[in-house]
Every structure is written in structure tokens, then in C-alpha cells.
XYZ file of C-alpha atoms in Angstrom:
561
model
C 94.223 -26.423 -30.049
C 94.435 -23.169 -32.019
C 91.438 -24.320 -34.068
C 89.116 -25.237 -31.202
C 85.444 -24.187 -31.615
C 86.234 -22.697 -35.016
C 84.951 -23.778 -38.430
C 86.606 -27.093 -39.398
C 88.519 -27.073 -36.094
C 88.381 -29.142 -32.926
C 85.035 -29.404 -31.170
C 84.648 -27.738 -27.800
C 83.103 -30.903 -26.343
C 84.155 -34.583 -26.361
C 83.277 -36.113 -29.728
C 83.682 -39.823 -30.449
C 84.331 -39.413 -34.163
C 87.053 -36.865 -33.456
C 89.274 -38.910 -31.137
C 89.563 -42.415 -29.703
C 90.224 -40.688 -26.374
C 86.738 -39.167 -26.409
C 84.964 -42.156 -24.916
C 81.527 -40.578 -25.005
C 80.120 -37.459 -26.638
C 78.950 -34.779 -24.234
C 77.545 -31.289 -24.314
C 74.553 -31.590 -22.031
C 75.019 -32.162 -18.343
C 74.804 -35.136 -16.008
C 75.162 -38.041 -18.457
C 78.513 -39.515 -17.436
C 77.374 -41.973 -14.729
C 74.652 -43.457 -16.968
C 77.049 -43.838 -19.894
C 79.822 -45.191 -17.650
C 77.496 -47.739 -16.064
C 76.412 -48.944 -19.485
C 80.055 -49.333 -20.496
C 80.847 -51.189 -17.256
C 77.978 -53.638 -17.731
C 78.984 -54.076 -21.376
C 82.533 -54.821 -20.257
C 81.296 -57.500 -17.865
C 79.051 -59.124 -20.476
C 81.968 -59.284 -22.897
C 84.383 -60.648 -20.299
C 86.742 -57.671 -20.406
C 88.838 -56.472 -17.455
C 89.218 -52.730 -18.045
C 88.252 -50.009 -15.576
C 85.484 -47.486 -16.269
C 85.669 -44.038 -14.692
C 82.815 -41.523 -14.855
C 83.654 -37.907 -13.977
C 80.815 -35.617 -12.921
C 80.734 -32.115 -11.457
C 78.823 -30.957 -8.415
C 76.663 -28.796 -10.679
C 75.757 -31.824 -12.772
C 74.758 -33.599 -9.562
C 71.724 -31.311 -9.396
C 70.112 -33.277 -12.254
C 67.791 -36.205 -11.639
C 69.533 -38.323 -14.274
C 72.638 -38.560 -12.052
C 70.561 -40.033 -9.223
C 68.782 -42.459 -11.510
C 72.197 -43.697 -12.646
C 73.628 -43.968 -9.125
C 70.529 -45.822 -7.953
C 70.904 -48.311 -10.806
C 74.671 -48.606 -10.229
C 74.110 -49.477 -6.577
C 71.584 -52.126 -7.548
C 73.734 -53.725 -10.269
C 76.835 -53.591 -8.036
C 79.193 -53.681 -11.010
C 82.694 -52.236 -10.728
C 82.517 -48.528 -11.580
C 84.558 -45.574 -10.375
C 82.719 -42.246 -10.138
C 84.741 -39.095 -9.547
C 82.684 -36.210 -8.183
C 84.564 -33.011 -9.062
C 83.324 -30.568 -6.453
C 84.356 -26.957 -7.129
C 81.232 -25.336 -5.694
C 80.308 -23.926 -9.072
C 78.362 -24.994 -12.128
C 79.439 -22.791 -15.025
C 79.283 -19.326 -16.533
C 75.549 -19.336 -17.310
C 74.701 -19.792 -13.624
C 76.309 -16.506 -12.675
C 74.154 -13.806 -11.119
C 74.529 -10.120 -11.929
C 76.800 -9.883 -8.877
C 79.117 -12.777 -9.791
C 79.353 -16.585 -9.870
C 76.690 -18.667 -8.178
C 77.104 -22.004 -6.398
C 74.965 -24.968 -7.444
C 71.527 -24.924 -5.862
C 69.910 -27.682 -3.843
C 70.194 -29.590 -0.611
C 72.973 -31.889 -1.857
C 75.198 -28.909 -2.604
C 74.873 -27.806 1.008
C 75.646 -31.331 2.201
C 78.771 -31.492 0.043
C 79.917 -28.164 1.430
C 79.566 -29.546 4.962
C 81.471 -32.665 3.947
C 84.572 -30.997 2.576
C 84.659 -28.457 5.402
C 84.427 -31.136 8.126
C 87.883 -31.768 9.550
C 86.497 -34.173 12.166
C 84.859 -36.262 9.458
C 88.156 -36.711 7.605
C 89.995 -37.630 10.795
C 87.396 -40.190 11.894
C 87.288 -41.675 8.396
C 91.050 -42.225 8.599
C 90.624 -43.845 12.011
C 87.875 -46.081 10.684
C 90.057 -47.175 7.756
C 92.919 -47.934 10.126
C 90.667 -49.959 12.398
C 89.323 -51.926 9.454
C 92.870 -52.787 8.379
C 94.052 -53.817 11.858
C 91.179 -56.099 12.849
C 89.805 -58.813 10.682
C 87.906 -62.065 10.702
C 84.687 -61.977 12.688
C 85.182 -58.368 13.813
C 85.339 -57.041 10.266
C 81.577 -56.406 10.289
C 81.937 -54.271 13.422
C 84.597 -52.163 11.741
C 82.488 -51.738 8.639
C 79.537 -50.605 10.753
C 81.775 -48.149 12.588
C 82.978 -46.820 9.254
C 79.366 -46.393 8.095
C 78.402 -44.746 11.402
C 81.195 -42.186 11.068
C 80.050 -41.303 7.561
C 76.436 -40.886 8.598
C 77.139 -39.064 11.865
C 79.934 -36.717 10.846
C 79.542 -36.639 7.101
C 75.921 -35.640 7.171
C 73.476 -36.390 4.399
C 76.047 -36.252 1.582
C 78.114 -39.339 2.402
C 75.262 -41.413 3.784
C 73.100 -40.592 0.761
C 75.686 -42.091 -1.570
C 76.035 -45.085 0.725
C 72.277 -45.622 0.818
C 72.292 -45.684 -2.984
C 74.823 -48.533 -2.811
C 78.003 -46.591 -3.611
C 81.136 -46.816 -1.477
C 82.047 -43.210 -0.605
C 85.659 -42.055 -0.377
C 86.599 -38.509 0.438
C 86.801 -35.660 0.493
C 90.126 -35.780 -1.409
C 92.210 -32.735 -2.381
C 91.908 -32.667 -6.157
C 95.059 -30.602 -6.524
C 97.228 -33.168 -4.724
C 98.156 -35.502 -7.554
C 99.956 -37.972 -5.286
C 96.845 -38.457 -3.142
C 94.648 -38.885 -6.195
C 96.958 -41.454 -7.744
C 97.168 -43.342 -4.456
C 93.381 -43.483 -4.035
C 92.807 -44.554 -7.633
C 95.466 -47.246 -7.467
C 94.010 -48.602 -4.226
C 90.568 -48.880 -5.782
C 91.909 -50.455 -8.967
C 93.783 -53.058 -6.934
C 90.614 -54.245 -5.193
C 89.168 -57.364 -6.871
C 85.492 -56.365 -6.689
C 84.923 -52.921 -5.171
C 81.530 -52.442 -6.816
C 80.519 -48.847 -7.543
C 82.798 -46.369 -5.781
C 82.364 -42.591 -5.540
C 85.474 -40.482 -4.935
C 84.596 -36.996 -3.729
C 87.308 -34.667 -5.073
C 87.570 -31.023 -3.999
C 88.946 -28.607 -6.589
C 89.076 -24.888 -7.264
C 87.850 -23.786 -10.672
C 90.662 -22.212 -12.671
C 93.323 -23.352 -10.182
C 96.807 -22.281 -11.269
C 95.669 -19.609 -13.728
C 95.278 -16.283 -11.929
C 92.669 -14.651 -14.231
C 90.401 -17.690 -13.870
C 90.889 -17.881 -10.105
C 89.915 -14.220 -9.749
C 86.856 -14.452 -12.017
C 85.844 -18.106 -12.428
C 82.438 -17.124 -13.834
C 84.129 -15.344 -16.749
C 86.379 -18.174 -17.950
C 83.860 -20.952 -18.557
C 83.407 -20.650 -22.330
C 85.759 -18.114 -23.823
C 86.335 -16.357 -27.121
C 89.887 -15.352 -28.097
C 91.685 -13.895 -25.096
C 95.045 -12.576 -23.948
C 96.756 -15.455 -22.050
C 98.612 -13.066 -19.721
C 95.706 -10.941 -18.560
C 92.811 -13.243 -19.380
C 91.033 -10.360 -21.093
C 88.610 -11.653 -23.708
C 88.486 -10.003 -27.108
C 84.742 -9.662 -27.518
C 83.459 -7.516 -30.342
C 81.264 -4.583 -29.394
C 77.755 -4.255 -30.731
C 75.398 -1.297 -30.901
C 72.506 -3.558 -29.937
C 71.871 -5.937 -27.053
C 71.471 -9.688 -27.302
C 68.015 -11.185 -27.822
C 68.485 -12.738 -24.379
C 68.817 -9.295 -22.802
C 65.829 -7.912 -24.705
C 63.771 -10.828 -23.415
C 64.871 -10.195 -19.844
C 64.171 -6.453 -20.004
C 60.744 -7.105 -21.482
C 59.872 -9.707 -18.845
C 60.928 -7.284 -16.106
C 58.630 -4.636 -17.637
C 55.720 -7.101 -17.598
C 56.474 -8.170 -14.036
C 56.525 -4.554 -12.862
C 52.816 -4.394 -13.681
C 51.823 -7.978 -12.865
C 52.948 -9.480 -9.573
C 51.837 -12.966 -10.640
C 54.662 -13.252 -13.185
C 57.520 -15.490 -12.035
C 60.663 -16.755 -13.766
C 62.131 -20.271 -13.774
C 65.462 -21.446 -15.175
C 67.555 -24.583 -14.905
C 70.932 -23.344 -13.598
C 71.146 -20.869 -16.490
C 70.525 -17.462 -14.939
C 73.207 -15.752 -16.993
C 72.531 -17.725 -20.160
C 68.795 -16.992 -20.167
C 68.992 -13.433 -18.839
C 66.925 -14.310 -15.782
C 69.796 -13.171 -13.568
C 68.579 -9.645 -14.440
C 65.040 -10.632 -13.481
C 66.357 -12.198 -10.253
C 68.168 -8.974 -9.380
C 64.906 -7.026 -9.673
C 62.580 -9.702 -8.244
C 64.631 -12.031 -6.013
C 61.542 -13.718 -4.553
C 59.948 -14.356 -7.953
C 62.832 -16.076 -9.736
C 63.649 -19.759 -9.243
C 66.865 -21.563 -10.170
C 65.956 -25.260 -9.945
C 69.416 -26.579 -10.818
C 70.280 -28.545 -13.949
C 66.842 -30.122 -13.886
C 64.794 -29.241 -16.966
C 62.180 -31.930 -16.337
C 61.593 -30.632 -12.831
C 61.613 -27.025 -14.090
C 58.723 -27.710 -16.473
C 56.522 -29.535 -13.963
C 57.443 -27.044 -11.226
C 56.210 -24.307 -13.584
C 53.033 -26.334 -14.176
C 52.423 -26.439 -10.421
C 52.875 -22.678 -10.186
C 50.338 -22.250 -12.997
C 47.861 -24.409 -11.063
C 47.994 -21.828 -8.283
C 47.166 -18.947 -10.614
C 50.697 -17.625 -11.095
C 52.112 -16.789 -14.527
C 55.331 -18.789 -14.918
C 57.855 -17.983 -17.643
C 60.129 -21.015 -18.022
C 63.316 -19.886 -19.816
C 65.298 -22.808 -21.240
C 67.651 -23.218 -24.189
C 66.051 -24.967 -27.167
C 68.440 -27.928 -27.013
C 67.950 -28.306 -23.246
C 64.162 -28.192 -23.500
C 64.466 -31.484 -25.388
C 65.202 -33.052 -22.005
C 61.857 -31.957 -20.611
C 59.579 -32.780 -23.539
C 57.498 -35.432 -21.763
C 56.748 -32.944 -19.002
C 55.830 -30.280 -21.581
C 53.421 -32.719 -23.251
C 51.957 -34.570 -20.267
C 52.134 -32.105 -17.386
C 51.558 -28.833 -19.248
C 49.914 -29.196 -22.649
C 47.551 -32.059 -21.826
C 46.174 -30.063 -18.886
C 46.135 -26.774 -20.834
C 48.141 -25.098 -18.092
C 49.308 -21.593 -19.042
C 53.046 -22.085 -18.725
C 55.048 -19.740 -20.965
C 58.226 -21.180 -22.510
C 60.929 -18.699 -23.498
C 63.092 -20.778 -25.836
C 66.563 -19.238 -26.100
C 69.366 -20.263 -28.506
C 66.869 -21.264 -31.207
C 68.473 -22.213 -34.513
C 72.184 -22.398 -35.202
C 74.396 -21.361 -32.281
C 77.918 -21.093 -33.702
C 80.908 -22.353 -31.733
C 78.861 -24.559 -29.366
C 77.954 -26.750 -32.333
C 75.350 -29.501 -32.702
C 75.029 -30.317 -28.989
C 73.514 -26.870 -28.404
C 71.888 -26.279 -31.792
C 68.222 -25.344 -31.392
C 66.937 -27.126 -34.476
C 63.990 -29.118 -33.178
C 61.868 -26.967 -30.860
C 59.367 -25.789 -33.501
C 58.769 -29.398 -34.511
C 58.252 -30.812 -31.027
C 56.325 -27.834 -29.643
C 54.010 -27.283 -32.610
C 52.847 -30.907 -32.656
C 51.176 -30.382 -29.267
C 47.420 -29.702 -29.610
C 47.096 -26.835 -27.101
C 50.401 -25.001 -27.573
C 50.610 -21.483 -29.072
C 53.902 -21.340 -30.973
C 55.536 -18.008 -31.890
C 58.810 -16.641 -33.239
C 59.798 -12.955 -33.486
C 61.464 -11.438 -36.544
C 63.352 -8.848 -34.444
C 63.778 -7.624 -30.871
C 60.663 -5.427 -30.972
C 58.544 -8.402 -31.987
C 60.156 -10.399 -29.173
C 58.931 -7.850 -26.651
C 55.431 -8.024 -28.146
C 55.528 -11.823 -27.856
C 56.542 -11.646 -24.201
C 53.460 -9.456 -23.684
C 51.350 -11.874 -25.749
C 52.485 -14.862 -23.676
C 51.730 -12.966 -20.473
C 48.217 -12.281 -21.749
C 47.512 -15.896 -22.761
C 46.026 -17.431 -19.635
C 43.970 -20.369 -20.906
C 46.653 -22.563 -22.517
C 50.433 -22.926 -22.798
C 52.540 -20.853 -25.168
C 56.112 -20.556 -26.346
C 58.319 -18.218 -28.327
C 61.794 -18.876 -29.721
C 64.652 -16.470 -30.307
C 68.260 -16.925 -31.438
C 71.722 -16.514 -30.063
C 73.058 -13.146 -31.152
C 72.138 -9.484 -31.138
C 69.110 -7.558 -32.304
C 68.939 -5.559 -35.539
C 68.332 -2.150 -33.957
C 64.559 -2.046 -34.389
C 62.590 0.631 -32.539
C 61.675 -0.664 -29.094
C 58.348 -0.089 -27.363
C 58.155 2.474 -24.578
C 59.720 1.212 -21.328
C 60.392 -2.153 -23.064
C 56.712 -3.014 -22.525
C 55.335 -4.859 -25.542
C 51.730 -5.029 -26.730
C 49.882 -8.341 -27.071
C 49.545 -9.543 -30.666
C 46.400 -10.981 -32.207
C 46.797 -14.748 -31.837
C 47.497 -16.563 -35.107
C 47.971 -13.477 -37.284
C 51.050 -12.683 -39.350
C 51.867 -9.533 -41.313
C 53.029 -8.466 -44.762
C 56.242 -6.429 -44.637
C 56.789 -5.834 -48.331
C 54.316 -5.936 -51.210
C 55.279 -7.654 -54.468
C 53.701 -9.617 -57.281
C 55.418 -12.738 -58.637
C 57.195 -14.246 -55.640
C 56.042 -14.540 -52.023
C 58.593 -15.245 -49.292
C 57.133 -16.193 -45.914
C 59.636 -16.193 -43.071
C 59.282 -17.562 -39.551
C 61.543 -16.015 -36.926
C 64.590 -13.833 -37.374
C 65.273 -15.352 -40.806
C 62.668 -12.809 -41.953
C 65.565 -10.340 -42.151
C 67.274 -12.581 -44.721
C 63.972 -12.832 -46.599
C 63.853 -9.038 -46.874
C 67.429 -8.967 -48.192
C 66.555 -11.715 -50.685
C 63.652 -9.570 -51.957
C 66.075 -6.687 -52.472
C 68.385 -8.945 -54.488
C 65.466 -10.084 -56.625
C 64.380 -6.478 -57.120
C 67.820 -5.754 -58.606
C 66.984 -8.381 -61.217
C 63.578 -6.888 -61.915
C 61.626 -9.501 -59.952
C 58.947 -8.251 -57.565
C 58.678 -10.144 -54.280
C 56.308 -10.012 -51.339
C 57.789 -10.665 -47.899
C 55.624 -11.718 -44.964
C 56.391 -12.369 -41.292
C 54.420 -15.420 -40.108
C 54.795 -14.615 -36.399
C 52.835 -17.769 -35.493
C 53.443 -21.370 -36.434
C 50.448 -22.445 -34.390
C 47.733 -21.402 -34.838
C 48.843 -20.652 -38.381
C 47.477 -17.638 -40.262
C 45.248 -19.309 -42.854
C 44.041 -16.018 -44.359
C 47.623 -14.879 -44.961
C 48.547 -18.234 -46.521
C 45.550 -18.102 -48.888
C 46.460 -14.560 -49.911
C 50.098 -15.437 -50.632
C 49.218 -18.657 -52.459
C 46.486 -17.143 -54.626
C 48.224 -13.886 -55.556
C 51.693 -15.208 -56.450
C 53.312 -17.685 -58.843
C 55.801 -18.845 -56.241
C 55.662 -19.315 -52.474
C 58.827 -19.913 -50.461
C 58.818 -20.555 -46.720
C 62.018 -20.042 -44.735
C 62.903 -21.041 -41.176
C 65.972 -21.889 -39.111
C 64.640 -25.210 -37.910
C 64.384 -28.892 -38.756
C 61.972 -30.816 -40.933
C 58.557 -31.114 -39.313
C 58.431 -27.461 -38.282
C 56.826 -24.347 -39.753
C 57.133 -25.462 -43.376
C 55.346 -28.702 -42.561
C 52.408 -26.817 -41.063
C 52.267 -24.594 -44.163
C 52.262 -27.601 -46.503
C 49.556 -29.280 -44.430
C 47.329 -26.199 -44.684
C 47.971 -25.721 -48.409
C 47.239 -29.372 -49.117
C 44.042 -29.571 -47.058
C 42.685 -26.414 -48.679
C 43.476 -27.375 -52.274
C 46.016 -24.590 -52.726
C 48.628 -26.910 -54.256
C 46.370 -28.110 -57.055
C 46.803 -25.092 -59.311
C 49.846 -23.358 -60.774
C 51.458 -22.383 -57.477
C 55.064 -23.509 -57.010
C 55.926 -23.954 -53.321
C 59.304 -24.665 -51.752
C 60.252 -24.977 -48.070
C 63.702 -23.832 -46.937
C 64.786 -25.458 -43.654
C 67.906 -26.718 -41.923
C 69.306 -29.783 -43.703
C 68.447 -33.190 -42.243
C 71.830 -33.612 -40.570
C 73.820 -32.087 -37.725
C 75.896 -29.032 -38.626
C 79.302 -28.843 -36.972
C 80.540 -25.950 -34.870
C 81.883 -22.777 -36.436
C 80.787 -19.191 -36.853
C 77.061 -18.643 -37.235
C 77.641 -17.104 -40.658
C 79.545 -20.194 -41.801
C 76.787 -22.431 -40.459
C 74.034 -20.468 -42.217
C 76.025 -20.711 -45.439
C 76.434 -24.471 -45.026
C 72.721 -24.815 -44.283
C 71.815 -22.964 -47.475
C 69.715 -20.342 -45.695
C 71.425 -17.044 -46.600
C 69.601 -14.285 -48.473
C 71.400 -15.368 -51.659
C 70.175 -18.933 -51.202
C 66.609 -17.695 -50.792
C 66.886 -15.502 -53.889
C 68.487 -18.372 -55.827
C 65.551 -20.642 -54.929
C 63.144 -18.082 -56.370
C 65.247 -17.741 -59.529
C 65.299 -21.509 -59.975
C 61.513 -21.729 -59.745
C 61.199 -18.897 -62.258
C 63.549 -20.659 -64.682
C 66.108 -17.865 -64.417
C 68.720 -19.558 -62.248
C 71.853 -19.410 -64.424
C 71.412 -15.875 -65.655
C 70.184 -14.576 -62.317
C 72.944 -16.163 -60.226
C 75.569 -14.809 -62.615
C 74.182 -11.291 -62.239
C 73.915 -11.634 -58.452
C 77.540 -12.750 -58.213
C 78.587 -9.763 -60.288
């Protein structure tokens, strides 16, 4: 366990290739019932007799996928045990500025009523006793009484599960092991129980005082002191990109009362908890429901509001159909703030934001941006706010800013759409960066300068619409053109190659090379280790230029010295 979430160590999430006890890989929420049902049906088709248990939290129950799975489970009526772990909390990212936040939604309220209803538990016990005592023809009467008690005293929570075709048991004290074992054994001993949901009540961090006191602080931890629970986080002179985004959005909203924020149970993770503190009536936590978040934002846009939908890159994958069909097709001006773009360190491939440029830039009406630093991020927030005739998005990474000079009052200025900028003038080599990798491009130019090689560095700013004038300039005035991005194949580099090819700019002496994330998943570890493994450091960029110039061996030797 000492290696968990570290380079070459154990993954922080279940991973099938890591252990036979990891039955199904997870990192995104609300998948367990679907996967468990598939396993249960597979078991039946193969004639096996094992039990399948799907564990899901009350936070994960806010996602539509969980209901789709329960609906299908009730219809198929195969034997499946679902354990609902109800601790009245989702995770660290849901925390508000003032502390942890409970899951949102009507079901959460119903569950709270269920596990606080003493009468419901007592009548359920009476119903079970009655069912055991009477039998034969009166069994149906007992079953109906049991159902009536659930619906009448249990409220919408129990009867909802029953209506979906699941047999509801609970609430059960999740910290009473004897009760849990008894319930599970009883269910396992039944010949054909069908799908059963056991509602288990737990307290997050139970038994560990620091976690009980501050459950919102012990969700995903760095190294910490086991006695006190104090986490050993390094201090930085700059804020995170997430915080810069939030401060900038607040500055825009101060002057425009049509701006609203939407997140999917990630107030802390996206920084919108700060926005919610300032504008409580203009910030919406929709639960772990990215698909709903996107179409909800589209509806707000229909009414003339200016929605900013803040979602992690890897989580936005879950709402792509809604982005395409409900937003882009209708040219609705929804603004997507895509956090955790690129490599994310210890969270690993489940949270890696590798694909957003590819799947957002293929949409005909989408404006696609990426800032090179925190100042540019603030300008892009202002740009997105100003774009009111089509959708737009901007991506930014996990991590802190570089200390660039911020605009007054954190209020950015709208950029000219589709225009990049040259940051450093050179002659032989042109390096065109997209996003915060521009900083590595500048360092690569410095390394090349040490070897007597002059390099131009440009900040693309936009992937779509792409800056054709800038591309022509770089292609026609340099021997070599290198594009660099922290994203997958099909992204910025693909758009550059498409433009160069269509405009005949690859038919001369120009040598062009794209530098992207490799076409594989990169395991968890430090972000620096991941960038090294991906081959996207400043030295890698400089080495690519040296190779194209025919000076690789000599140049690399001198760089290493």
C-alpha cells in the first residue's frame, strides 16, 4: 500500500489487470449495477452458480445510468445483490466553501427519510414476521402488507426501488457486521431472490477520528500524518488553474447577470463552489449527471442565459451525445469549461483528459480554445462569455499557474476568434504549441538557442477555427514546423495537418512533425513522470527539432552535458 497512486505503484482505483480481486475497473461513477447485471446474466448463460454483488454509493445514485441498470435488472429478474452504501455524501469535489455537501436530488431526500424512520423499520420487521408465520393462500396478503408498509412509511425511496422490480431491504446499520452478514446470508440462501437492493447506512470515515471530523478532506489524499490526519501538501506561490477560472467567471458574472454556472457534483473540483458562494441562485449542482448537465445548460441557453458548464475532460466524455445533438447541432451558446485537461498525475488513465480536443473540435459549430497560462485562461473566459451565437469550450490542466500577470480585477478581455500569437521570433525552426505546453515549447527554444539554433515559438490559442494566416507564416518562413499538444491523436495536430495539406504547404521543403500523447493509456504517477513517459518535455521537443535538422547525436550530447 505504500506505493499507491505513485509511479509504478498500485492504482488508486480497481484495475482488472492489477488483481484478480478487482472484478471490474472503475474510476467514473455509477457503473457498478450495469456491470454487475452483465456479469449476472453471463453467469446464468454459462450455467454458473456464483453470486454477483454490486456496491454503489448514494452519490452515485444521482446518475441516470444507475436507474437504467436497475430498470433493466427488474425486467430481467436475474439474481443480483445491490448494496446501496448511503453515507449522505458524495466525495471531496462536492464540498462547498463551507464544508461537505450531501448528494443533490429528490432520491437523496427520500433516502434520508428512510433511514431516519423508526416506524418504518419496526413495521418492516412486523411484516417480515407476519410473512413467516402465515403461509399458503394468505401469503399474497402478507406480501401486499409488506409492500404497503414500504410505500406508506418508507416514502418514495423504498417504493421506487420496488416499482423498478427490486426487492428492497433496509435500512441496515452498515457498521454492524453481524447484521450485515446475517442479511447477506439470508439472501444467498434463497433459491431465486431476483434483484435485491440492500440499503446500508454508514458514516464516512467511521473509526478514524480525522476523517469523521472532516470527511470532505479525506476523500483523495496526498501523504499525511496517520495520527493527526494532516496532509502534507506542498505550498505554491500561484493558485490552481481551477481557481483562476472560478475567479474569472465570478468577475464576468459581477457585470453580467445572465451568466450561470453548472457542474455535475463537482463544486470543489471545478471551483464552482466559489461561484456558488458569491451567486447561490445562479449555480446549479445537478448531481453526478453529465448528460443532464449538458442538456440542462442547453435549455438555459434557449432562454437567453449564458451557461458555463464546468466538467472534467474525462467526465465530459459521458455527455458527448448531448454536446453534439442538443448543443452543437442547434448552435446553442453553451460554454464548456473543461478542467483536468491532459495528464492528471496520481488519478491515472481513468481521469486523464486526453480526448476532449479531438471530440470537441470535430463538431462543426464549436469554438475550441486552450490557454497557455492563467492570464490567457481569464481572457478565454471573457471570450466565451462574449460568444453568443454558437457553443464554445476551453480546456485547462490540473496544476498551478506560472505566475503570469493577471488582468485587473481578474476580468479578462475577449480575444479575436481564431487568432494565435507569436511569442518568440526565430528563423530555422517553428514550434507551435496548443495549451499550457506552450511553456515547454519556450523552454525548448531556449535549449536550441544554446546550440546556436534559432526557433520561433507561437501560441495557437484556437484549435477551431484555426489561424490559417499564422500557419502559412510559420510554414513558409521556416525549415521545420513542430506542433505540440497534451492530447490524443485527432486533436490540434490533425487540424494543422489538414490545413497544411489542403493548402499545398506540405509539397515543398517544409518538414512537419506533430507531438501528441502516445496512442495508449499512461498509468498513474506524478505529472512530471507522465510527461516524461509521453515524450512531451522541453528536451523531447528540442530533440525532435535536432533530429529533423540532422543534428540529433551531437545536439543531444551537448544538451545532456
